[in-house]
Short mmCIF file of C-alpha atoms and ligand atoms in Angstrom, two decimals:
data_model
loop_
_atom_site.label_atom_id
_atom_site.label_comp_id
_atom_site.label_asym_id
_atom_site.label_seq_id
_atom_site.Cartn_x
_atom_site.Cartn_y
_atom_site.Cartn_z
CA MET A 1 0.00 0.00 0.00
CA ILE A 2 1.16 3.51 -0.77
CA GLU A 3 2.00 5.59 2.32
CA ARG A 4 0.71 9.07 3.01
CA LYS A 5 4.09 10.73 2.47
CA ASP A 6 4.73 8.83 -0.79
CA LEU A 7 1.37 9.89 -2.21
CA LEU A 8 2.16 13.50 -1.31
CA ALA A 9 5.59 13.24 -2.92
CA ARG A 10 4.24 11.70 -6.11
CA PHE A 11 1.60 14.41 -6.35
CA ALA A 12 4.12 17.19 -5.70
CA ALA A 13 6.38 15.81 -8.46
CA TYR A 14 3.99 16.99 -11.15
CA SER A 15 2.23 19.79 -9.24
CA PRO A 16 5.08 21.75 -7.65
CA HIS A 17 3.01 24.93 -7.39
CA VAL A 18 -0.08 23.40 -5.78
CA ASP A 19 -0.53 23.58 -2.00
CA PRO A 20 -0.90 19.92 -0.92
CA LEU A 21 -2.61 20.72 2.39
CA PRO A 22 -6.10 19.57 1.24
CA LEU A 23 -4.55 16.25 0.23
CA GLU A 24 -3.11 15.74 3.71
CA LEU A 25 -6.42 16.68 5.29
CA ALA A 26 -8.35 14.37 2.96
CA TRP A 27 -6.08 11.45 3.84
CA ASP A 28 -6.55 12.02 7.58
CA PHE A 29 -10.29 12.56 7.19
CA ALA A 30 -10.74 9.32 5.21
CA GLU A 31 -8.54 7.33 7.57
CA LYS A 32 -10.57 8.50 10.56
CA ALA A 33 -13.98 8.14 8.90
CA HIS A 34 -13.29 4.55 7.80
CA SER A 35 -11.34 3.57 10.94
CA HIS A 36 -13.95 1.04 12.09
CA GLN A 37 -14.22 -0.55 8.68
CA ALA A 38 -12.13 -3.18 6.94
CA ARG A 39 -11.95 -4.35 3.35
CA ALA A 40 -13.15 -7.86 2.47
CA SER A 41 -9.44 -8.72 2.28
CA GLY A 42 -9.08 -7.83 5.97
CA ASP A 43 -6.96 -4.78 5.09
CA ARG A 44 -7.68 -1.44 6.71
CA TYR A 45 -10.19 0.50 4.60
CA ILE A 46 -7.77 3.38 3.99
CA THR A 47 -5.72 1.02 1.79
CA HIS A 48 -8.56 1.18 -0.75
CA CYS A 49 -8.81 5.00 -0.60
CA ALA A 50 -5.04 5.24 -0.95
CA ALA A 51 -4.96 2.88 -3.94
CA VAL A 52 -7.64 4.92 -5.72
CA ALA A 53 -5.76 8.16 -5.04
CA ASP A 54 -2.55 6.51 -6.20
CA SER A 55 -4.06 5.66 -9.61
CA LEU A 56 -5.30 9.23 -9.94
CA VAL A 57 -1.79 10.49 -9.20
CA GLU A 58 -0.38 8.08 -11.77
CA TRP A 59 -2.75 9.64 -14.30
CA ARG A 60 -1.63 13.05 -13.04
CA MET A 61 -5.10 14.24 -12.13
CA ASP A 62 -5.62 17.57 -10.40
CA LEU A 63 -5.77 18.16 -6.63
CA PRO A 64 -9.60 18.06 -6.25
CA SER A 65 -9.73 14.73 -8.10
CA VAL A 66 -7.06 13.11 -5.93
CA CYS A 67 -8.78 14.41 -2.76
CA ALA A 68 -12.09 13.03 -4.06
CA GLY A 69 -10.33 9.70 -4.63
CA LEU A 70 -9.39 9.58 -0.95
CA LEU A 71 -12.87 10.61 0.16
CA HIS A 72 -14.97 8.79 -2.43
CA ASP A 73 -16.54 6.22 -0.07
CA THR A 74 -17.08 8.46 2.97
CA ILE A 75 -20.68 9.40 2.11
CA GLU A 76 -21.77 5.88 1.27
CA ASP A 77 -20.01 3.97 4.01
CA THR A 78 -19.66 6.34 6.96
CA PRO A 79 -21.89 8.89 8.76
CA THR A 80 -20.12 11.72 6.87
CA THR A 81 -22.56 14.19 5.27
CA GLU A 82 -22.32 16.28 2.14
CA ALA A 83 -22.48 19.46 4.27
CA GLN A 84 -19.50 18.25 6.27
CA LEU A 85 -17.43 17.61 3.15
CA ARG A 86 -18.39 21.01 1.78
CA ALA A 87 -17.37 22.72 5.02
CA GLU A 88 -14.06 20.87 5.26
CA PHE A 89 -13.00 20.66 1.62
CA GLY A 90 -15.06 23.15 -0.34
CA GLU A 91 -17.68 22.96 -3.07
CA GLU A 92 -15.59 21.35 -5.82
CA ILE A 93 -14.29 18.34 -3.89
CA ALA A 94 -17.69 17.76 -2.26
CA MET A 95 -19.32 17.86 -5.70
CA LEU A 96 -16.90 15.24 -7.05
CA VAL A 97 -17.49 12.90 -4.08
CA MET A 98 -21.25 13.30 -4.43
CA GLY A 99 -20.94 12.49 -8.15
CA VAL A 100 -19.16 9.22 -7.42
CA THR A 101 -21.73 8.37 -4.73
CA LYS A 102 -24.57 8.94 -7.19
CA ILE A 103 -22.99 6.63 -9.75
CA ASP A 104 -22.60 3.95 -7.09
CA ALA A 105 -26.34 4.10 -6.49
CA LEU A 106 -27.08 3.08 -10.11
CA LYS A 107 -27.53 -0.64 -10.40
CA PHE A 108 -26.63 -2.01 -13.77
CA GLU A 109 -28.26 -5.33 -14.51
CA SER A 110 -28.83 -5.91 -18.20
CA ARG A 111 -26.23 -7.72 -20.27
CA ASP A 112 -27.63 -6.55 -23.56
CA ASP A 113 -25.23 -4.37 -25.60
CA ALA A 114 -27.74 -1.70 -26.59
CA GLN A 115 -28.76 -1.38 -22.96
CA ALA A 116 -25.14 -1.10 -21.91
CA GLU A 117 -24.74 1.85 -24.28
CA ASN A 118 -27.69 3.61 -22.65
CA TRP A 119 -26.21 2.93 -19.25
CA ARG A 120 -22.91 4.43 -20.29
CA LYS A 121 -24.75 7.53 -21.46
CA MET A 122 -26.64 7.71 -18.22
CA LEU A 123 -23.42 7.36 -16.27
CA LEU A 124 -21.93 10.27 -18.17
CA ALA A 125 -25.05 12.34 -17.66
CA THR A 126 -25.16 11.54 -13.96
CA ALA A 127 -21.50 12.32 -13.53
CA LYS A 128 -21.81 15.87 -14.91
CA ASP A 129 -18.04 16.30 -14.53
CA ILE A 130 -15.62 14.04 -16.41
CA ARG A 131 -13.42 13.85 -13.32
CA VAL A 132 -16.19 11.97 -11.52
CA ILE A 133 -15.91 9.22 -14.14
CA VAL A 134 -12.14 9.15 -13.83
CA VAL A 135 -12.36 8.78 -10.02
CA LYS A 136 -14.97 6.06 -10.49
CA LEU A 137 -12.65 4.25 -12.93
CA ALA A 138 -9.80 4.35 -10.39
CA ASP A 139 -12.22 2.95 -7.79
CA ARG A 140 -13.29 0.17 -10.13
CA LEU A 141 -9.69 -0.70 -10.99
CA HIS A 142 -8.82 -1.33 -7.34
CA ASN A 143 -12.07 -3.22 -6.72
CA MET A 144 -11.24 -5.48 -9.67
CA LYS A 145 -7.73 -6.06 -8.33
CA THR A 146 -9.19 -7.18 -4.98
CA LEU A 147 -12.19 -9.06 -6.38
CA ASN A 148 -10.83 -12.45 -5.28
CA PHE A 149 -11.93 -11.67 -1.71
CA LEU A 150 -15.63 -11.46 -2.63
CA ALA A 151 -18.27 -14.16 -3.02
CA PRO A 152 -18.51 -15.81 -6.47
CA GLU A 153 -21.89 -14.24 -7.40
CA LYS A 154 -20.55 -10.79 -6.61
CA GLN A 155 -17.41 -11.47 -8.62
CA GLN A 156 -19.53 -12.39 -11.65
CA ARG A 157 -21.76 -9.35 -11.37
CA ILE A 158 -18.93 -6.88 -10.88
CA ALA A 159 -16.75 -8.41 -13.60
CA ALA A 160 -19.65 -8.37 -16.09
CA GLU A 161 -20.40 -4.75 -15.22
CA THR A 162 -16.75 -3.80 -15.64
CA MET A 163 -16.61 -5.44 -19.06
CA ALA A 164 -19.91 -3.92 -20.25
CA LEU A 165 -19.63 -0.41 -18.78
CA TYR A 166 -16.29 0.63 -17.39
CA SER A 167 -13.84 -0.80 -19.87
CA PRO A 168 -15.75 0.79 -22.83
CA LEU A 169 -15.85 4.07 -20.89
CA ALA A 170 -12.08 3.93 -20.37
CA HIS A 171 -11.76 3.30 -24.10
CA ARG A 172 -13.98 6.27 -24.94
CA LEU A 173 -11.87 8.46 -22.68
CA GLY A 174 -8.77 7.26 -24.53
CA MET A 175 -7.38 5.54 -21.42
CA PHE A 176 -6.13 2.50 -23.30
CA LYS A 177 -3.84 1.14 -20.61
CA LEU A 178 -6.66 1.16 -18.08
CA LYS A 179 -9.08 -0.32 -20.60
CA SER A 180 -6.79 -3.33 -21.19
CA GLU A 181 -6.19 -3.78 -17.49
CA LEU A 182 -9.92 -3.82 -16.71
CA GLU A 183 -10.56 -6.25 -19.56
CA ASP A 184 -7.93 -8.75 -18.47
CA LEU A 185 -9.05 -8.57 -14.84
CA SER A 186 -12.71 -9.17 -15.85
CA PHE A 187 -11.74 -11.88 -18.31
CA ALA A 188 -10.23 -13.94 -15.46
CA TYR A 189 -13.62 -14.07 -13.68
CA LEU A 190 -15.96 -14.27 -16.67
CA HIS A 191 -14.11 -17.04 -18.54
CA PRO A 192 -11.72 -18.53 -15.96
CA ALA A 193 -10.86 -21.67 -17.97
CA GLU A 194 -10.06 -19.77 -21.18
CA HIS A 195 -8.14 -17.15 -19.25
CA ALA A 196 -5.98 -19.73 -17.50
CA ASP A 197 -5.40 -21.59 -20.77
CA ILE A 198 -4.27 -18.53 -22.73
CA LYS A 199 -2.19 -17.28 -19.83
CA ALA A 200 -0.30 -20.57 -19.64
CA LYS A 201 0.25 -20.71 -23.40
CA VAL A 202 1.40 -17.09 -23.58
CA GLY A 203 3.80 -17.84 -20.73
CA ALA A 204 5.20 -20.81 -22.63
CA ARG A 205 5.60 -18.83 -25.84
CA LEU A 206 7.03 -15.81 -24.06
CA THR A 207 10.63 -16.95 -23.87
CA GLU A 208 10.77 -17.55 -27.60
CA SER A 209 9.16 -14.28 -28.58
CA GLU A 210 11.13 -12.45 -25.89
CA LYS A 211 14.31 -13.69 -27.52
CA LYS A 212 13.12 -12.53 -30.94
CA LEU A 213 12.00 -9.22 -29.55
CA ALA A 214 15.31 -8.68 -27.77
CA GLN A 215 17.10 -9.37 -31.02
CA ALA A 216 14.92 -6.94 -32.96
CA ARG A 217 15.47 -4.31 -30.29
CA THR A 218 19.23 -4.79 -30.42
CA GLU A 219 19.20 -4.39 -34.19
CA ILE A 220 17.13 -1.24 -34.00
CA GLU A 221 19.28 0.16 -31.19
CA ARG A 222 22.36 -0.44 -33.31
CA VAL A 223 21.10 1.51 -36.32
CA LEU A 224 19.85 4.32 -34.09
CA ALA A 225 23.07 4.55 -32.07
CA ASP A 226 24.84 6.61 -34.75
CA SER A 227 22.11 9.22 -34.86
CA GLU A 228 21.94 12.03 -32.33
CA ILE A 229 18.23 11.48 -31.83
CA PRO A 230 17.08 10.84 -28.25
CA CYS A 231 15.02 7.68 -28.18
CA ARG A 232 13.86 5.00 -25.80
CA ILE A 233 12.56 1.66 -26.99
CA LEU A 234 9.64 -0.13 -25.39
CA SER A 235 8.38 -3.63 -26.11
CA ARG A 236 4.72 -4.16 -26.74
CA THR A 237 2.75 -7.29 -25.86
CA LYS A 238 -0.81 -8.33 -26.56
CA THR A 239 -3.26 -8.58 -23.68
CA LEU A 240 -4.86 -11.95 -22.86
CA TRP A 241 -8.34 -10.63 -23.60
CA SER A 242 -7.32 -9.32 -27.01
CA ILE A 243 -5.83 -12.71 -27.91
CA TYR A 244 -9.06 -14.41 -26.79
CA LYS A 245 -11.18 -12.00 -28.84
CA LYS A 246 -8.99 -12.62 -31.89
CA MET A 247 -9.32 -16.40 -31.47
CA GLU A 248 -13.11 -16.01 -31.28
CA ARG A 249 -13.27 -13.66 -34.24
CA GLN A 250 -11.03 -15.69 -36.51
CA LYS A 251 -12.30 -19.02 -35.12
CA LYS A 252 -8.71 -20.20 -34.76
CA PRO A 253 -6.87 -22.01 -31.96
CA PHE A 254 -4.22 -20.18 -29.94
CA GLU A 255 -1.40 -21.75 -31.94
CA GLU A 256 -2.58 -20.10 -35.16
CA ILE A 257 -2.90 -16.62 -33.71
CA GLN A 258 0.03 -14.50 -34.76
CA ASP A 259 1.39 -12.70 -31.75
CA GLY A 260 3.18 -10.02 -33.71
CA LEU A 261 6.37 -8.58 -32.32
CA GLY A 262 5.88 -4.95 -31.44
CA VAL A 263 8.20 -2.15 -30.36
CA ARG A 264 7.62 1.50 -29.66
CA LEU A 265 10.18 4.20 -30.28
CA ILE A 266 9.60 7.21 -28.06
CA THR A 267 11.39 10.45 -28.88
CA ASP A 268 11.15 14.17 -28.10
CA THR A 269 9.78 16.02 -31.13
CA VAL A 270 7.56 15.39 -34.13
CA ALA A 271 10.49 16.13 -36.46
CA ASN A 272 12.47 13.38 -34.75
CA CYS A 273 9.59 10.94 -35.20
CA TYR A 274 9.96 11.32 -38.96
CA ALA A 275 13.76 11.23 -38.68
CA LEU A 276 13.55 7.91 -36.80
CA LEU A 277 11.16 6.58 -39.40
CA GLY A 278 13.67 7.49 -42.12
CA ILE A 279 16.48 5.65 -40.34
CA VAL A 280 14.32 2.57 -39.72
CA HIS A 281 13.20 2.42 -43.35
CA THR A 282 16.78 2.87 -44.59
CA HIS A 283 18.10 -0.08 -42.62
CA PHE A 284 15.18 -2.50 -42.68
CA LYS A 285 12.82 -3.67 -45.36
CA PRO A 286 9.37 -2.20 -44.74
CA VAL A 287 6.37 -4.44 -45.41
CA ALA A 288 4.44 -2.84 -48.28
CA GLY A 289 1.21 -1.09 -47.35
CA THR A 290 1.81 -1.07 -43.61
CA PHE A 291 2.93 2.51 -43.14
CA THR A 292 0.29 4.77 -41.59
CA ASP A 293 0.86 8.37 -40.56
CA TYR A 294 -1.40 9.09 -37.58
CA ILE A 295 0.63 12.22 -36.81
CA SER A 296 -0.44 14.19 -39.86
CA THR A 297 -3.85 12.50 -39.74
CA PRO A 298 -4.72 11.66 -36.12
CA LYS A 299 -7.43 9.13 -35.31
CA LEU A 300 -10.77 10.43 -34.10
CA ASN A 301 -9.76 10.13 -30.47
CA LEU A 302 -6.66 12.15 -31.42
CA TYR A 303 -4.36 9.15 -31.19
CA ARG A 304 -1.11 10.08 -32.87
CA SER A 305 1.86 7.90 -33.90
CA LEU A 306 3.66 6.67 -36.98
CA HIS A 307 2.99 2.99 -37.66
CA THR A 308 5.16 0.81 -39.85
CA THR A 309 6.07 -2.86 -40.12
CA ILE A 310 9.55 -4.08 -41.00
CA VAL A 311 11.36 -7.35 -41.57
CA GLY A 312 14.25 -8.00 -39.17
CA SER A 313 17.46 -9.76 -40.21
CA ALA A 314 16.20 -13.14 -38.97
CA GLY A 315 13.10 -12.73 -41.13
CA ASP A 316 10.83 -11.79 -38.22
CA VAL A 317 8.14 -9.24 -38.87
CA VAL A 318 8.22 -6.37 -36.36
CA GLU A 319 5.49 -3.78 -35.90
CA ILE A 320 6.90 -0.36 -35.00
CA GLN A 321 5.12 2.64 -33.52
CA ILE A 322 6.99 5.92 -33.38
CA ARG A 323 5.75 8.79 -31.20
CA THR A 324 6.78 11.61 -28.89
CA GLU A 325 6.67 11.33 -25.09
CA GLU A 326 3.58 13.49 -25.07
CA MET A 327 1.78 11.36 -27.66
CA HIS A 328 2.74 8.31 -25.63
CA ARG A 329 1.21 9.76 -22.47
CA SER A 330 -1.96 10.67 -24.30
CA SER A 331 -2.34 7.20 -25.75
CA GLU A 332 -1.83 5.55 -22.37
CA TYR A 333 -3.82 7.90 -20.18
CA GLY A 334 -6.24 9.57 -22.58
CA ILE A 335 -8.40 12.30 -21.17
CA ALA A 336 -6.51 12.20 -17.88
CA ALA A 337 -3.33 13.24 -19.72
CA HIS A 338 -5.18 16.23 -21.11
CA TRP A 339 -6.51 17.29 -17.80
CA ARG A 340 -3.59 19.43 -16.74
CA TYR A 341 -4.84 22.58 -18.39
CA LYS A 342 -6.92 22.97 -15.26
CA THR A 343 -4.01 22.93 -12.86
CA GLY A 344 -2.91 26.49 -13.41
CA GLU A 345 -0.21 25.72 -15.91
CA GLN A 346 -2.14 26.82 -18.94
CA ALA A 347 -0.16 30.03 -19.33
CA LYS A 348 2.92 27.96 -20.06
CA ASP A 349 1.07 25.41 -22.05
CA VAL A 350 1.67 25.96 -25.75
CA HIS A 351 -0.33 22.87 -26.57
CA LEU A 352 -3.51 24.15 -25.01
CA GLU A 353 -5.18 24.65 -28.35
CA GLU A 354 -4.26 21.16 -29.38
CA LYS A 355 -5.66 19.75 -26.16
CA MET A 356 -8.86 21.69 -26.56
CA ASN A 357 -9.18 20.14 -29.98
CA TRP A 358 -8.88 16.77 -28.39
CA LEU A 359 -11.62 17.57 -25.91
CA ARG A 360 -13.72 18.93 -28.70
CA GLN A 361 -13.35 15.66 -30.56
CA TRP A 362 -14.36 13.82 -27.47
CA MET A 363 -17.32 16.04 -26.97
CA GLU A 364 -18.34 15.38 -30.54
CA TRP A 365 -18.81 11.82 -29.56
CA LEU A 366 -21.25 13.14 -26.99
CA GLN A 367 -23.09 15.09 -29.67
CA ASP A 368 -25.87 12.58 -29.80
CA LEU A 369 -26.45 13.26 -26.15
CA ASN A 370 -26.44 17.03 -25.96
CA SER A 371 -24.92 20.22 -27.16
CA PRO A 372 -21.69 20.79 -25.28
CA ARG A 373 -21.28 24.42 -26.27
CA GLU A 374 -21.47 25.67 -22.71
CA PHE A 375 -18.74 23.31 -21.67
CA LEU A 376 -16.49 24.49 -24.44
CA ASP A 377 -17.13 28.13 -23.69
CA SER A 378 -16.44 27.92 -20.00
CA LEU A 379 -13.79 25.19 -20.04
CA LYS A 380 -15.80 23.61 -17.29
CA THR A 381 -17.04 20.07 -17.49
CA ASP A 382 -20.52 20.60 -16.14
CA LEU A 383 -22.36 19.06 -19.01
CA GLU A 384 -25.86 20.18 -19.76
CA PHE A 385 -27.56 17.01 -20.77
CA HIS A 386 -30.88 17.82 -22.35
CA GLN A 387 -31.99 14.27 -21.95
CA VAL A 388 -33.85 12.11 -19.51
CA PHE A 389 -33.31 8.44 -18.74
CA VAL A 390 -36.54 6.57 -18.06
CA PHE A 391 -36.89 2.94 -17.02
CA THR A 392 -39.34 0.28 -18.12
CA PRO A 393 -40.77 -1.85 -15.28
CA ALA A 394 -38.30 -4.54 -16.43
CA GLY A 395 -35.38 -2.18 -15.80
CA GLU A 396 -34.51 -1.21 -19.38
CA VAL A 397 -33.43 2.39 -19.92
CA LYS A 398 -34.93 4.56 -22.64
CA VAL A 399 -33.10 7.76 -23.55
CA LEU A 400 -35.53 10.57 -24.38
CA PRO A 401 -35.22 14.32 -24.92
CA GLU A 402 -36.01 16.62 -22.02
CA GLY A 403 -39.76 17.25 -21.80
CA ALA A 404 -40.63 13.84 -23.28
CA THR A 405 -44.02 12.44 -22.26
CA PRO A 406 -45.37 8.93 -21.62
CA LEU A 407 -46.51 8.89 -25.27
CA ASP A 408 -42.89 9.29 -26.41
CA PHE A 409 -41.91 6.56 -24.00
CA ALA A 410 -44.66 4.25 -25.29
CA TYR A 411 -43.53 4.70 -28.90
CA ALA A 412 -39.90 4.21 -27.82
CA VAL A 413 -40.87 0.84 -26.36
CA HIS A 414 -42.78 -0.29 -29.46
CA THR A 415 -45.04 1.27 -32.08
CA GLN A 416 -47.87 -1.09 -31.12
CA VAL A 417 -47.53 -0.09 -27.48
CA GLY A 418 -47.78 3.53 -28.56
CA GLU A 419 -50.84 2.97 -30.73
CA ALA A 420 -52.75 1.06 -28.04
CA CYS A 421 -51.73 3.44 -25.23
CA VAL A 422 -54.57 4.63 -22.97
CA GLY A 423 -52.64 5.77 -19.93
CA ALA A 424 -49.40 5.67 -18.00
CA VAL A 425 -48.25 4.85 -14.51
CA VAL A 426 -45.11 6.67 -13.41
CA ASN A 427 -43.50 5.58 -10.13
CA ASN A 428 -46.72 3.78 -9.21
CA LYS A 429 -48.91 6.83 -9.85
CA MET A 430 -51.33 7.27 -12.72
CA VAL A 431 -50.35 10.30 -14.82
CA LYS A 432 -51.74 12.15 -17.84
CA LEU A 433 -50.25 11.54 -21.26
CA ASP A 434 -48.66 15.00 -21.29
CA HIS A 435 -46.82 14.43 -18.00
CA PRO A 436 -43.12 15.36 -18.47
CA LEU A 437 -40.85 12.44 -17.58
CA LYS A 438 -37.78 12.81 -15.37
CA SER A 439 -34.56 10.82 -15.16
CA GLY A 440 -34.94 7.78 -12.98
CA ASP A 441 -38.73 7.54 -13.47
CA ILE A 442 -40.12 4.05 -13.86
CA CYS A 443 -42.86 4.21 -16.47
CA ARG A 444 -45.48 1.57 -17.22
CA ILE A 445 -47.75 2.10 -20.22
CA VAL A 446 -51.36 0.98 -19.92
CA THR A 447 -52.67 -0.36 -23.23
CA ARG A 448 -56.12 -1.48 -24.37
CA LYS A 449 -56.78 -3.68 -27.35
CA GLY A 450 -58.65 -1.79 -30.05
CA SER A 451 -57.63 1.61 -28.75
CA ALA A 452 -56.21 3.98 -31.38
CA PRO A 453 -54.08 7.14 -31.71
CA LYS A 454 -55.89 10.50 -31.36
CA LYS A 455 -55.30 13.62 -33.37
CA ASP A 456 -54.34 15.69 -30.29
CA TRP A 457 -51.51 13.27 -29.55
CA LEU A 458 -49.50 15.28 -32.05
CA ASN A 459 -49.48 18.05 -29.44
CA LEU A 460 -48.44 15.71 -26.64
CA ALA A 461 -45.56 13.82 -28.24
CA ARG A 462 -42.12 15.49 -28.31
CA THR A 463 -39.95 12.98 -30.13
CA ALA A 464 -39.71 12.83 -33.90
CA ARG A 465 -40.22 9.08 -33.73
CA ALA A 466 -43.54 9.22 -31.88
CA ARG A 467 -44.85 12.16 -33.92
CA SER A 468 -44.07 10.56 -37.25
CA LYS A 469 -45.64 7.25 -36.20
CA ILE A 470 -48.78 9.04 -35.01
CA ARG A 471 -49.00 11.16 -38.16
CA HIS A 472 -48.43 8.10 -40.33
CA TRP A 473 -51.30 6.24 -38.60
CA LEU A 474 -53.65 9.22 -38.90
CA ARG A 475 -52.75 9.91 -42.53
CA GLU A 476 -53.36 6.32 -43.56
CA ARG A 477 -56.92 6.75 -42.31
CA GLY A 478 -57.37 10.17 -43.86
CA LEU A 479 -57.56 11.88 -40.46
CA VAL A 480 -54.83 14.42 -41.20
CA GLU A 481 -53.34 15.94 -44.33
MN1 LIG B 1 -14.63 2.52 -3.42
#
């Protein structure tokens, strides 16, 4: 477990101008609040808070986020109140802790992919601030690492939830390292036999590919040694889950899955990325059609690197990614790596514009949820989600625009449900068909056989889907133009 002083030191290393006092106070507060509580492992509860804060420090999150990491379970598990947190730590930290607490209250149950997507949207909407999601991801990472101490049913539920919700969220946030970690941890519980099998086989194959990789690295190091270009070389290995997925997709046994050799060259500037590429291509034979320039044309999530594949002297094919330190950080830590513009260093930050572009790209993914203009204007992450999330009695979530009515909900469930709708029960109370729905409402539509759409429904429905279905039905019968 990380100690108090080590956490402070690690935080100070990247935030030299930030007063760490709140961090010290948050540690002491959490330690005291949870003092009568232990983890399922038998460890003191503060070990969990510390591990969460430690991940946030690794991702170089700002002070309020790391404090929230320490305090994230105080509301749920101890008598601590929101008012108390606000008084001790201020509005921002209290808001982040409350955000995490709210997410914890959501119970994800469905295993259906479309439902999982709605849940992810709801999570984002509930979070309001992206940092809440990042704290929640750090929490989930440590819970997954200590999952072996829980009962089997709980392990299954939490692992399934991690695979369906949290790993895709990490992916969306560009946190690829975390995404892979969560996947492999879940994989071990969801498919224990397959996980153990692949793990053993990868272990057996490792020595051979390690030898090849070491040789490729030596060769590359040799040709780079004469240049003045600063460069460190990293080896890249496939995750167990990605091998399993590939076996499933290609319907091939482990032995036929090519575990390509991969190295990364990390340098200082973009110009040196291209210089390194030139050297590599001069000394090794590139495989035709494998070169991709993601620096001049970044991926949608702003991933940047040069990709090429070469043939080593022993005939081994080696995939090479070339990038700067900063690109490397972004690809490992995603949105967390771009967070630092908030920490008061923006004056010095020449890449601010670039980072804002990245956030803009990310927000574009959220376009189907809302209009993030306000967020972009204020540089704050309080998202205005003009949407409501309404449940069916069976626990499915329907995403509807703000102001949507039970009629919209009925048509979202099924056209036939809409057409036969005679009433609605929201949270066990009968409501009118123009009743505006709120997030978290449970809505049951009352239908009657032989009932039909009415002309005035066009004034009650808000969604394009419901309105067009109603109009279509009426037009077919000559009731409207
Ligand atoms: Mn927790």
